[in-house]
mmCIF file of C-alpha atoms in Angstrom:
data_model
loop_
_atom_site.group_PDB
_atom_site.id
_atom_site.type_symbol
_atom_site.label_atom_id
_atom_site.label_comp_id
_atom_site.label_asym_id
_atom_site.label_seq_id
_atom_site.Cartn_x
_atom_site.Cartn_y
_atom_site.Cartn_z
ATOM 1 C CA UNK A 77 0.000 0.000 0.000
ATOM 2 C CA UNK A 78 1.414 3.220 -1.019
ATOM 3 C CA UNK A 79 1.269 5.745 1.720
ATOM 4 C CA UNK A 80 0.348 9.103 0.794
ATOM 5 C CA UNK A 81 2.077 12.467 2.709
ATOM 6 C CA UNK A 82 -1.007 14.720 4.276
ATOM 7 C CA UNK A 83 1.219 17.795 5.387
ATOM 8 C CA UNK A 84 4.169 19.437 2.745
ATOM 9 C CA UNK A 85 6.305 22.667 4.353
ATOM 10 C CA UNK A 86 8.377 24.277 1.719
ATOM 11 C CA UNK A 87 10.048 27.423 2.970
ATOM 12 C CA UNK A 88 6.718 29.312 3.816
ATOM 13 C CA UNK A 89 4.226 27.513 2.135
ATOM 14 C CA UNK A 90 2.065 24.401 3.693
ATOM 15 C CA UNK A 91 0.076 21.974 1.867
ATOM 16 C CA UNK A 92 -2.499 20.201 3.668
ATOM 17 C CA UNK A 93 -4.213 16.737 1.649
ATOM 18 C CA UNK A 94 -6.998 16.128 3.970
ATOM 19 C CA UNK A 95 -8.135 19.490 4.435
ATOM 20 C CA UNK A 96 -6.602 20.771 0.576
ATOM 21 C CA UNK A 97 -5.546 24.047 1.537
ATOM 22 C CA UNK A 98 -2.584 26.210 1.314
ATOM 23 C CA UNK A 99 -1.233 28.268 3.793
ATOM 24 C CA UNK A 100 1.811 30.861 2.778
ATOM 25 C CA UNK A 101 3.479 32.995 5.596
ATOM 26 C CA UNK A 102 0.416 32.248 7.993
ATOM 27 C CA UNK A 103 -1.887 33.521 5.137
ATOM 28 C CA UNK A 104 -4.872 30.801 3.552
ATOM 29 C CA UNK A 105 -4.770 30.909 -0.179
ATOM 30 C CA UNK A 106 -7.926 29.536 -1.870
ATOM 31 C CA UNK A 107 -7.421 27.282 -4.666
ATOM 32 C CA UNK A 108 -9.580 25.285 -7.373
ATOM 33 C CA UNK A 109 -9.406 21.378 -6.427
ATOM 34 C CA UNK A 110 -7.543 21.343 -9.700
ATOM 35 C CA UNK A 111 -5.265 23.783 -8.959
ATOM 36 C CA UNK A 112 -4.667 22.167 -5.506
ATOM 37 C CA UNK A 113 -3.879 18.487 -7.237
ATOM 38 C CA UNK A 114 -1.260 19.836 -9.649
ATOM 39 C CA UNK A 115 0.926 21.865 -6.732
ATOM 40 C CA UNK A 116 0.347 19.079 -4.581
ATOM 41 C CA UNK A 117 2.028 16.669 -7.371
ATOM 42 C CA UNK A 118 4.622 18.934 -7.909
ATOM 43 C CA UNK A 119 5.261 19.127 -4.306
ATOM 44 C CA UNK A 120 5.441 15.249 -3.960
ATOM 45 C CA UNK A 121 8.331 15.361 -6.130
ATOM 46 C CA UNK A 122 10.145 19.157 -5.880
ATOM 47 C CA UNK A 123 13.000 19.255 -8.320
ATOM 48 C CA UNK A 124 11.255 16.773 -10.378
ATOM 49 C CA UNK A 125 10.361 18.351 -14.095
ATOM 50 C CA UNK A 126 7.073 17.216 -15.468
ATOM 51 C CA UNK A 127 5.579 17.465 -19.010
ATOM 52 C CA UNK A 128 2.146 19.252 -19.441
ATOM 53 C CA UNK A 129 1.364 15.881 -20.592
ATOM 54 C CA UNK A 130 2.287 13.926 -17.712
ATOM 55 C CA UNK A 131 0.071 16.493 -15.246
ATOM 56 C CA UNK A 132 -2.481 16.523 -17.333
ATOM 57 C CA UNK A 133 -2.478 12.689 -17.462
ATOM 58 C CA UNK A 134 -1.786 12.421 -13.345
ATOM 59 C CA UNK A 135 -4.651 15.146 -12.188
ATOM 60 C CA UNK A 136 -6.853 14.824 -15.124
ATOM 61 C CA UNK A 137 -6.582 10.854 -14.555
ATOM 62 C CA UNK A 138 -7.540 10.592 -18.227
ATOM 63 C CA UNK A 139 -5.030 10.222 -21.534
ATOM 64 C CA UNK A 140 -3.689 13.652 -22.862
ATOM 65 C CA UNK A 141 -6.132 15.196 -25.182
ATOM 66 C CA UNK A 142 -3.702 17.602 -26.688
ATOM 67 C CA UNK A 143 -5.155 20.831 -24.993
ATOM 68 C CA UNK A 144 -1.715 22.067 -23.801
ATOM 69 C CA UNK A 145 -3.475 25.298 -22.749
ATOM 70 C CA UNK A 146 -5.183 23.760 -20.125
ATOM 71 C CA UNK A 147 -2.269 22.815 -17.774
ATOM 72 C CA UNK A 148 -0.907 26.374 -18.742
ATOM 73 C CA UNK A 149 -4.159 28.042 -17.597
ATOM 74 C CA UNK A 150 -4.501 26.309 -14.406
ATOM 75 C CA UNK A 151 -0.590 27.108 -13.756
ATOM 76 C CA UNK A 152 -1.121 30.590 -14.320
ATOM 77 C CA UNK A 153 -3.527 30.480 -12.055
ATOM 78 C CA UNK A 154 -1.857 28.842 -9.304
ATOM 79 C CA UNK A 155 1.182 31.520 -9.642
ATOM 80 C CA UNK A 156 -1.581 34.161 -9.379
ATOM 81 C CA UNK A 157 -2.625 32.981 -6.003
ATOM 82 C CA UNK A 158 0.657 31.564 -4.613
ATOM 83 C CA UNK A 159 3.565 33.656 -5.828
ATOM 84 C CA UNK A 160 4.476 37.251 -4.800
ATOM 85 C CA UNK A 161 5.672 38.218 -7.990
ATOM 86 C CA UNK A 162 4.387 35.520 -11.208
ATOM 87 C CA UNK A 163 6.253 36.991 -13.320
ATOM 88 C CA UNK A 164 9.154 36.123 -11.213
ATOM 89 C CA UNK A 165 7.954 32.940 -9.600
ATOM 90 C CA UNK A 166 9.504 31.470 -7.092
ATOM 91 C CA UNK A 167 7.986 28.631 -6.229
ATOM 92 C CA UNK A 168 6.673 26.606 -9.527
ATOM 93 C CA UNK A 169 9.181 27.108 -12.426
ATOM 94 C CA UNK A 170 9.432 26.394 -15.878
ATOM 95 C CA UNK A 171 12.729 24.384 -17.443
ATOM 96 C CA UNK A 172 12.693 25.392 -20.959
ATOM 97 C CA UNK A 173 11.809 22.717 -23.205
ATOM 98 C CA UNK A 174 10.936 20.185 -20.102
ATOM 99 C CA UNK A 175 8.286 22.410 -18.597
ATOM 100 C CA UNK A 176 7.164 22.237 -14.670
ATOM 101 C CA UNK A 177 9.350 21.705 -11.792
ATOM 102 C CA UNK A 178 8.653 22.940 -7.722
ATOM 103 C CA UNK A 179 11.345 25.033 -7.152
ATOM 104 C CA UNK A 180 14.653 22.789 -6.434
ATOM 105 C CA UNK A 181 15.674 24.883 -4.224
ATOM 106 C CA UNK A 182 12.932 23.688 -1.445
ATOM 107 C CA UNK A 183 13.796 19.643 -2.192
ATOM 108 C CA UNK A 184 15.402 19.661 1.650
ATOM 109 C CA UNK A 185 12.298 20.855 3.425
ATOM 110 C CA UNK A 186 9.540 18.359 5.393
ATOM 111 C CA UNK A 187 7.320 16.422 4.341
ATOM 112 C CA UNK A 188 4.992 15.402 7.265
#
């Protein structure tokens, strides 16, 4: 049985599965279910680079239709709500030609 984290901590911002909230410098941000399931993946796995398609495919939990403006939209969105500056994101970050990563930078902090 694969056991699934309920609590991430990166730097400032918490992640809480059972209750799907975030919480960033003591301050709740209100996301989409959506929005919650992709930084929650990408906060499984920081440092890890996913492919639109393999989001789509993970939080969809349907095969890639193609729609890469989708997973784009919903990113957007989360940087919107999470980031202090989304042009200049600090958090979620964008390899060129790989596409999503949590910031490597936060890879040491706790998982609970």
């Amino acid at each position: 049985m694969i056991q699934v984290e309920k609590n991430l901590n990166f730097g400032g911002m918490k992640l809480n599965l059972a209750e799907k909230n975030v919480v960033i410098h003591g301050a709740e941000v209100i996301l989409t279910n959506r929005e919650f399931a992709i930084l929650y993946l990408l906060a499984q796995s920081p440092g890890r680079i996913f492919s639109k398609e393999q989001i789509y495919d993970i939080v969809w939990q349907e095969p890639y239709s193609g729609d890469y403006n989708i997973v784009m939209s919903h990113i957007h969105h989360i940087r919107e709500k999470i980031e202090d500056n989304p042009s200049k994101p600090l958090y979620i970050q964008t390899v060129w030609g790989y596409w999503l990563s949590l910031q490597q930078k936060f890879k040491q902090c706790s998982v609970k």
